[in-house]
Amino acid sequence: MGMIGEYARLTAAEFERAVGDPDWAYRRVRELTEQEWDEKLPWDRACRFDTDKMWHALDFLLRRIGFPVDIVFGEEEIPGAEEWSYGPPRCLTPAQVRAAADALDVTPPARLTEGVTPADLAEADIYPTVVWERGEPLDEVTAHYEALAVFLRAAARDGDGVLLWIS
């Protein structure tokens, strides 16, 4: 299965509650997951999103270009949150989601991979290393970036906060 980068959009009120009550946040995310399990909602309407195994490559590429918001691991800790899988969830406040959306608007997918090869990711030990060692193109990373951009722009449009974690 592997490690997956996961996201949940919460309304501003839900977000405030989630930050103050991590147990409620966990239950709410499970509810959202169940609600959307079989639905194939467009990313601008979905409350749940994942970057599959491309989270580490996205982090590497975004840090490389100096992206101003950590849209892979989040900017804030959730006080008192326990591990959901590979560590506790983190978050982006509605203001940070807005800042991320603004930065996404001026960062085309091609900028992420400009001058980078699969061999560079393999050399940097970016998960899943075997994919980059095989020389697979970076198309899957940019596809997940584009979908994440749609998801986060919709969250910004609606004034939502976002929870992030690796499962």
PDB file of C-alpha atoms in Angstrom:
ATOM      1  CA  MET A   1       0.000   0.000   0.000  1.00  0.00           C
ATOM      2  CA  GLY A   2       2.589   2.602   1.006  1.00  0.00           C
ATOM      3  CA  MET A   3       2.517   6.007   2.598  1.00  0.00           C
ATOM      4  CA  ILE A   4      -0.160   8.373   1.309  1.00  0.00           C
ATOM      5  CA  GLY A   5      -0.437  12.173   1.722  1.00  0.00           C
ATOM      6  CA  GLU A   6      -3.986  12.985   2.870  1.00  0.00           C
ATOM      7  CA  TYR A   7      -6.066  16.149   3.164  1.00  0.00           C
ATOM      8  CA  ALA A   8      -9.441  17.132   4.589  1.00  0.00           C
ATOM      9  CA  ARG A   9     -11.211  20.445   4.015  1.00  0.00           C
ATOM     10  CA  LEU A  10     -13.213  21.759   6.937  1.00  0.00           C
ATOM     11  CA  THR A  11     -15.432  24.810   7.109  1.00  0.00           C
ATOM     12  CA  ALA A  12     -14.041  27.646   9.235  1.00  0.00           C
ATOM     13  CA  ALA A  13     -16.272  26.616  12.159  1.00  0.00           C
ATOM     14  CA  GLU A  14     -15.341  22.943  11.806  1.00  0.00           C
ATOM     15  CA  PHE A  15     -11.677  23.884  11.526  1.00  0.00           C
ATOM     16  CA  GLU A  16     -11.769  25.865  14.774  1.00  0.00           C
ATOM     17  CA  ARG A  17     -13.460  22.940  16.505  1.00  0.00           C
ATOM     18  CA  ALA A  18     -10.934  20.480  15.048  1.00  0.00           C
ATOM     19  CA  VAL A  19      -7.961  22.480  16.297  1.00  0.00           C
ATOM     20  CA  GLY A  20      -9.474  22.597  19.773  1.00  0.00           C
ATOM     21  CA  ASP A  21     -10.682  18.990  19.803  1.00  0.00           C
ATOM     22  CA  PRO A  22      -8.426  16.597  17.858  1.00  0.00           C
ATOM     23  CA  ASP A  23     -10.612  13.598  18.754  1.00  0.00           C
ATOM     24  CA  TRP A  24     -13.583  15.309  17.118  1.00  0.00           C
ATOM     25  CA  ALA A  25     -11.369  16.139  14.126  1.00  0.00           C
ATOM     26  CA  TYR A  26     -10.493  12.468  13.700  1.00  0.00           C
ATOM     27  CA  ARG A  27     -14.163  11.449  13.825  1.00  0.00           C
ATOM     28  CA  ARG A  28     -15.125  14.226  11.381  1.00  0.00           C
ATOM     29  CA  VAL A  29     -12.459  13.177   8.887  1.00  0.00           C
ATOM     30  CA  ARG A  30     -13.691   9.578   9.090  1.00  0.00           C
ATOM     31  CA  GLU A  31     -17.251  10.812   8.406  1.00  0.00           C
ATOM     32  CA  LEU A  32     -16.070  12.806   5.395  1.00  0.00           C
ATOM     33  CA  THR A  33     -14.143   9.794   4.122  1.00  0.00           C
ATOM     34  CA  GLU A  34     -17.216   7.573   4.394  1.00  0.00           C
ATOM     35  CA  GLN A  35     -19.424  10.193   2.733  1.00  0.00           C
ATOM     36  CA  GLU A  36     -17.104  10.548  -0.250  1.00  0.00           C
ATOM     37  CA  TRP A  37     -15.818   6.961  -0.440  1.00  0.00           C
ATOM     38  CA  ASP A  38     -17.738   5.951  -3.548  1.00  0.00           C
ATOM     39  CA  GLU A  39     -18.307   9.389  -5.007  1.00  0.00           C
ATOM     40  CA  LYS A  40     -16.018  10.737  -7.684  1.00  0.00           C
ATOM     41  CA  LEU A  41     -16.467  14.397  -6.859  1.00  0.00           C
ATOM     42  CA  PRO A  42     -14.473  16.960  -8.800  1.00  0.00           C
ATOM     43  CA  TRP A  43     -11.609  18.276  -6.664  1.00  0.00           C
ATOM     44  CA  ASP A  44     -13.239  21.682  -6.315  1.00  0.00           C
ATOM     45  CA  ARG A  45     -16.209  20.059  -4.534  1.00  0.00           C
ATOM     46  CA  ALA A  46     -14.486  17.279  -2.592  1.00  0.00           C
ATOM     47  CA  CYS A  47     -13.738  17.539   1.125  1.00  0.00           C
ATOM     48  CA  ARG A  48     -11.140  14.738   1.002  1.00  0.00           C
ATOM     49  CA  PHE A  49      -8.079  14.514  -1.183  1.00  0.00           C
ATOM     50  CA  ASP A  50      -4.849  12.553  -1.354  1.00  0.00           C
ATOM     51  CA  THR A  51      -1.599  12.894  -3.215  1.00  0.00           C
ATOM     52  CA  ASP A  52      -1.072   9.136  -3.098  1.00  0.00           C
ATOM     53  CA  LYS A  53       2.647   8.337  -2.863  1.00  0.00           C
ATOM     54  CA  MET A  54       3.712  11.590  -4.530  1.00  0.00           C
ATOM     55  CA  TRP A  55       3.703  13.591  -1.269  1.00  0.00           C
ATOM     56  CA  HIS A  56       7.468  13.325  -0.748  1.00  0.00           C
ATOM     57  CA  ALA A  57       8.294  14.306  -4.328  1.00  0.00           C
ATOM     58  CA  LEU A  58       5.898  17.246  -4.049  1.00  0.00           C
ATOM     59  CA  ASP A  59       7.555  18.347  -0.810  1.00  0.00           C
ATOM     60  CA  PHE A  60      11.025  18.073  -2.355  1.00  0.00           C
ATOM     61  CA  LEU A  61      10.066  19.994  -5.492  1.00  0.00           C
ATOM     62  CA  LEU A  62       8.109  22.693  -3.656  1.00  0.00           C
ATOM     63  CA  ARG A  63      10.936  23.302  -1.172  1.00  0.00           C
ATOM     64  CA  ARG A  64      13.389  23.432  -4.065  1.00  0.00           C
ATOM     65  CA  ILE A  65      11.555  26.397  -5.619  1.00  0.00           C
ATOM     66  CA  GLY A  66      10.907  28.110  -2.281  1.00  0.00           C
ATOM     67  CA  PHE A  67       7.133  27.673  -2.248  1.00  0.00           C
ATOM     68  CA  PRO A  68       5.917  29.956   0.580  1.00  0.00           C
ATOM     69  CA  VAL A  69       3.412  27.601   2.264  1.00  0.00           C
ATOM     70  CA  ASP A  70       3.987  24.008   3.350  1.00  0.00           C
ATOM     71  CA  ILE A  71       1.110  22.378   1.471  1.00  0.00           C
ATOM     72  CA  VAL A  72       2.458  18.870   2.032  1.00  0.00           C
ATOM     73  CA  PHE A  73       2.944  18.778   5.813  1.00  0.00           C
ATOM     74  CA  GLY A  74       1.001  21.864   6.895  1.00  0.00           C
ATOM     75  CA  GLU A  75       2.141  24.957   8.704  1.00  0.00           C
ATOM     76  CA  GLU A  76       0.646  24.384  12.146  1.00  0.00           C
ATOM     77  CA  GLU A  77       0.552  21.613  14.709  1.00  0.00           C
ATOM     78  CA  ILE A  78      -2.793  20.654  16.200  1.00  0.00           C
ATOM     79  CA  PRO A  79      -2.276  20.849  19.960  1.00  0.00           C
ATOM     80  CA  GLY A  80      -2.851  17.524  21.674  1.00  0.00           C
ATOM     81  CA  ALA A  81      -3.384  15.569  18.452  1.00  0.00           C
ATOM     82  CA  GLU A  82      -2.299  11.954  18.581  1.00  0.00           C
ATOM     83  CA  GLU A  83      -0.828  10.030  15.668  1.00  0.00           C
ATOM     84  CA  TRP A  84      -3.286   9.272  12.891  1.00  0.00           C
ATOM     85  CA  SER A  85      -0.841   7.012  11.140  1.00  0.00           C
ATOM     86  CA  TYR A  86       2.670   8.329  10.471  1.00  0.00           C
ATOM     87  CA  GLY A  87       2.516  11.128  13.007  1.00  0.00           C
ATOM     88  CA  PRO A  88      -0.184  13.526  14.139  1.00  0.00           C
ATOM     89  CA  PRO A  89      -2.169  15.619  11.678  1.00  0.00           C
ATOM     90  CA  ARG A  90      -1.113  19.179  10.995  1.00  0.00           C
ATOM     91  CA  CYS A  91      -3.090  21.994   9.433  1.00  0.00           C
ATOM     92  CA  LEU A  92      -3.360  25.044   7.264  1.00  0.00           C
ATOM     93  CA  THR A  93      -5.531  27.811   8.670  1.00  0.00           C
ATOM     94  CA  PRO A  94      -8.000  29.474   6.299  1.00  0.00           C
ATOM     95  CA  ALA A  95      -5.524  32.368   5.913  1.00  0.00           C
ATOM     96  CA  GLN A  96      -2.705  29.949   5.078  1.00  0.00           C
ATOM     97  CA  VAL A  97      -4.946  28.151   2.586  1.00  0.00           C
ATOM     98  CA  ARG A  98      -5.590  31.534   0.921  1.00  0.00           C
ATOM     99  CA  ALA A  99      -1.840  32.246   0.808  1.00  0.00           C
ATOM    100  CA  ALA A 100      -1.245  28.798  -0.696  1.00  0.00           C
ATOM    101  CA  ALA A 101      -3.924  29.354  -3.336  1.00  0.00           C
ATOM    102  CA  ASP A 102      -2.372  32.692  -4.277  1.00  0.00           C
ATOM    103  CA  ALA A 103       1.046  31.049  -4.627  1.00  0.00           C
ATOM    104  CA  LEU A 104      -0.442  28.179  -6.649  1.00  0.00           C
ATOM    105  CA  ASP A 105      -1.928  30.718  -9.051  1.00  0.00           C
ATOM    106  CA  VAL A 106       1.570  31.885 -10.012  1.00  0.00           C
ATOM    107  CA  THR A 107       3.352  28.518  -9.883  1.00  0.00           C
ATOM    108  CA  PRO A 108       2.672  26.424 -12.989  1.00  0.00           C
ATOM    109  CA  PRO A 109       3.307  22.668 -12.743  1.00  0.00           C
ATOM    110  CA  ALA A 110       6.218  22.885 -15.173  1.00  0.00           C
ATOM    111  CA  ARG A 111       8.092  25.110 -12.708  1.00  0.00           C
ATOM    112  CA  LEU A 112       8.177  22.259 -10.184  1.00  0.00           C
ATOM    113  CA  THR A 113      10.043  19.882 -12.426  1.00  0.00           C
ATOM    114  CA  GLU A 114      12.124  22.349 -14.424  1.00  0.00           C
ATOM    115  CA  GLY A 115      15.663  20.991 -14.551  1.00  0.00           C
ATOM    116  CA  VAL A 116      14.813  17.937 -12.421  1.00  0.00           C
ATOM    117  CA  THR A 117      15.039  14.327 -13.559  1.00  0.00           C
ATOM    118  CA  PRO A 118      13.835  11.094 -11.971  1.00  0.00           C
ATOM    119  CA  ALA A 119      17.517  10.359 -11.251  1.00  0.00           C
ATOM    120  CA  ASP A 120      17.667  13.543  -9.141  1.00  0.00           C
ATOM    121  CA  LEU A 121      14.767  12.292  -7.026  1.00  0.00           C
ATOM    122  CA  ALA A 122      16.352   8.860  -6.669  1.00  0.00           C
ATOM    123  CA  GLU A 123      19.663  10.433  -5.627  1.00  0.00           C
ATOM    124  CA  ALA A 124      17.838  12.553  -3.025  1.00  0.00           C
ATOM    125  CA  ASP A 125      16.171   9.348  -1.701  1.00  0.00           C
ATOM    126  CA  ILE A 126      12.664  10.675  -2.391  1.00  0.00           C
ATOM    127  CA  TYR A 127       9.865   8.233  -1.611  1.00  0.00           C
ATOM    128  CA  PRO A 128       8.974   6.007  -3.409  1.00  0.00           C
ATOM    129  CA  THR A 129      12.603   5.724  -4.494  1.00  0.00           C
ATOM    130  CA  VAL A 130      12.032   2.649  -6.645  1.00  0.00           C
ATOM    131  CA  VAL A 131       9.804   4.693  -8.974  1.00  0.00           C
ATOM    132  CA  TRP A 132      12.539   7.243  -9.619  1.00  0.00           C
ATOM    133  CA  GLU A 133      15.247   4.582  -9.889  1.00  0.00           C
ATOM    134  CA  ARG A 134      13.201   3.044 -12.737  1.00  0.00           C
ATOM    135  CA  GLY A 135      13.303   6.440 -14.446  1.00  0.00           C
ATOM    136  CA  GLU A 136       9.540   6.954 -14.503  1.00  0.00           C
ATOM    137  CA  PRO A 137       8.600  10.444 -15.692  1.00  0.00           C
ATOM    138  CA  LEU A 138       7.531  13.138 -13.258  1.00  0.00           C
ATOM    139  CA  ASP A 139       4.075  13.362 -14.848  1.00  0.00           C
ATOM    140  CA  GLU A 140       2.375  11.725 -11.871  1.00  0.00           C
ATOM    141  CA  VAL A 141       3.862  14.333  -9.535  1.00  0.00           C
ATOM    142  CA  THR A 142       2.669  17.230 -11.679  1.00  0.00           C
ATOM    143  CA  ALA A 143      -0.788  15.639 -12.078  1.00  0.00           C
ATOM    144  CA  HIS A 144      -1.142  15.414  -8.298  1.00  0.00           C
ATOM    145  CA  TYR A 145       0.119  18.986  -7.974  1.00  0.00           C
ATOM    146  CA  GLU A 146      -2.523  20.211 -10.419  1.00  0.00           C
ATOM    147  CA  ALA A 147      -5.302  18.337  -8.599  1.00  0.00           C
ATOM    148  CA  LEU A 148      -4.070  19.588  -5.205  1.00  0.00           C
ATOM    149  CA  ALA A 149      -4.100  23.125  -6.595  1.00  0.00           C
ATOM    150  CA  VAL A 150      -7.770  22.760  -7.572  1.00  0.00           C
ATOM    151  CA  PHE A 151      -8.594  21.329  -4.125  1.00  0.00           C
ATOM    152  CA  LEU A 152      -6.784  24.114  -2.238  1.00  0.00           C
ATOM    153  CA  ARG A 153      -8.148  26.905  -4.442  1.00  0.00           C
ATOM    154  CA  ALA A 154     -11.670  25.659  -3.702  1.00  0.00           C
ATOM    155  CA  ALA A 155     -10.872  25.561   0.022  1.00  0.00           C
ATOM    156  CA  ALA A 156      -9.589  29.145  -0.209  1.00  0.00           C
ATOM    157  CA  ARG A 157     -12.663  30.229  -2.164  1.00  0.00           C
ATOM    158  CA  ASP A 158     -14.897  28.834   0.584  1.00  0.00           C
ATOM    159  CA  GLY A 159     -12.788  30.094   3.503  1.00  0.00           C
ATOM    160  CA  ASP A 160     -11.971  26.555   4.654  1.00  0.00           C
ATOM    161  CA  GLY A 161      -9.096  25.278   6.742  1.00  0.00           C
ATOM    162  CA  VAL A 162      -7.286  22.051   5.840  1.00  0.00           C
ATOM    163  CA  LEU A 163      -5.976  19.134   7.880  1.00  0.00           C
ATOM    164  CA  LEU A 164      -3.004  17.170   6.462  1.00  0.00           C
ATOM    165  CA  TRP A 165      -1.354  13.902   7.455  1.00  0.00           C
ATOM    166  CA  ILE A 166       0.544  10.928   6.088  1.00  0.00           C
ATOM    167  CA  SER A 167      -1.186   7.558   6.342  1.00  0.00           C
TER     168      SER A 167
END
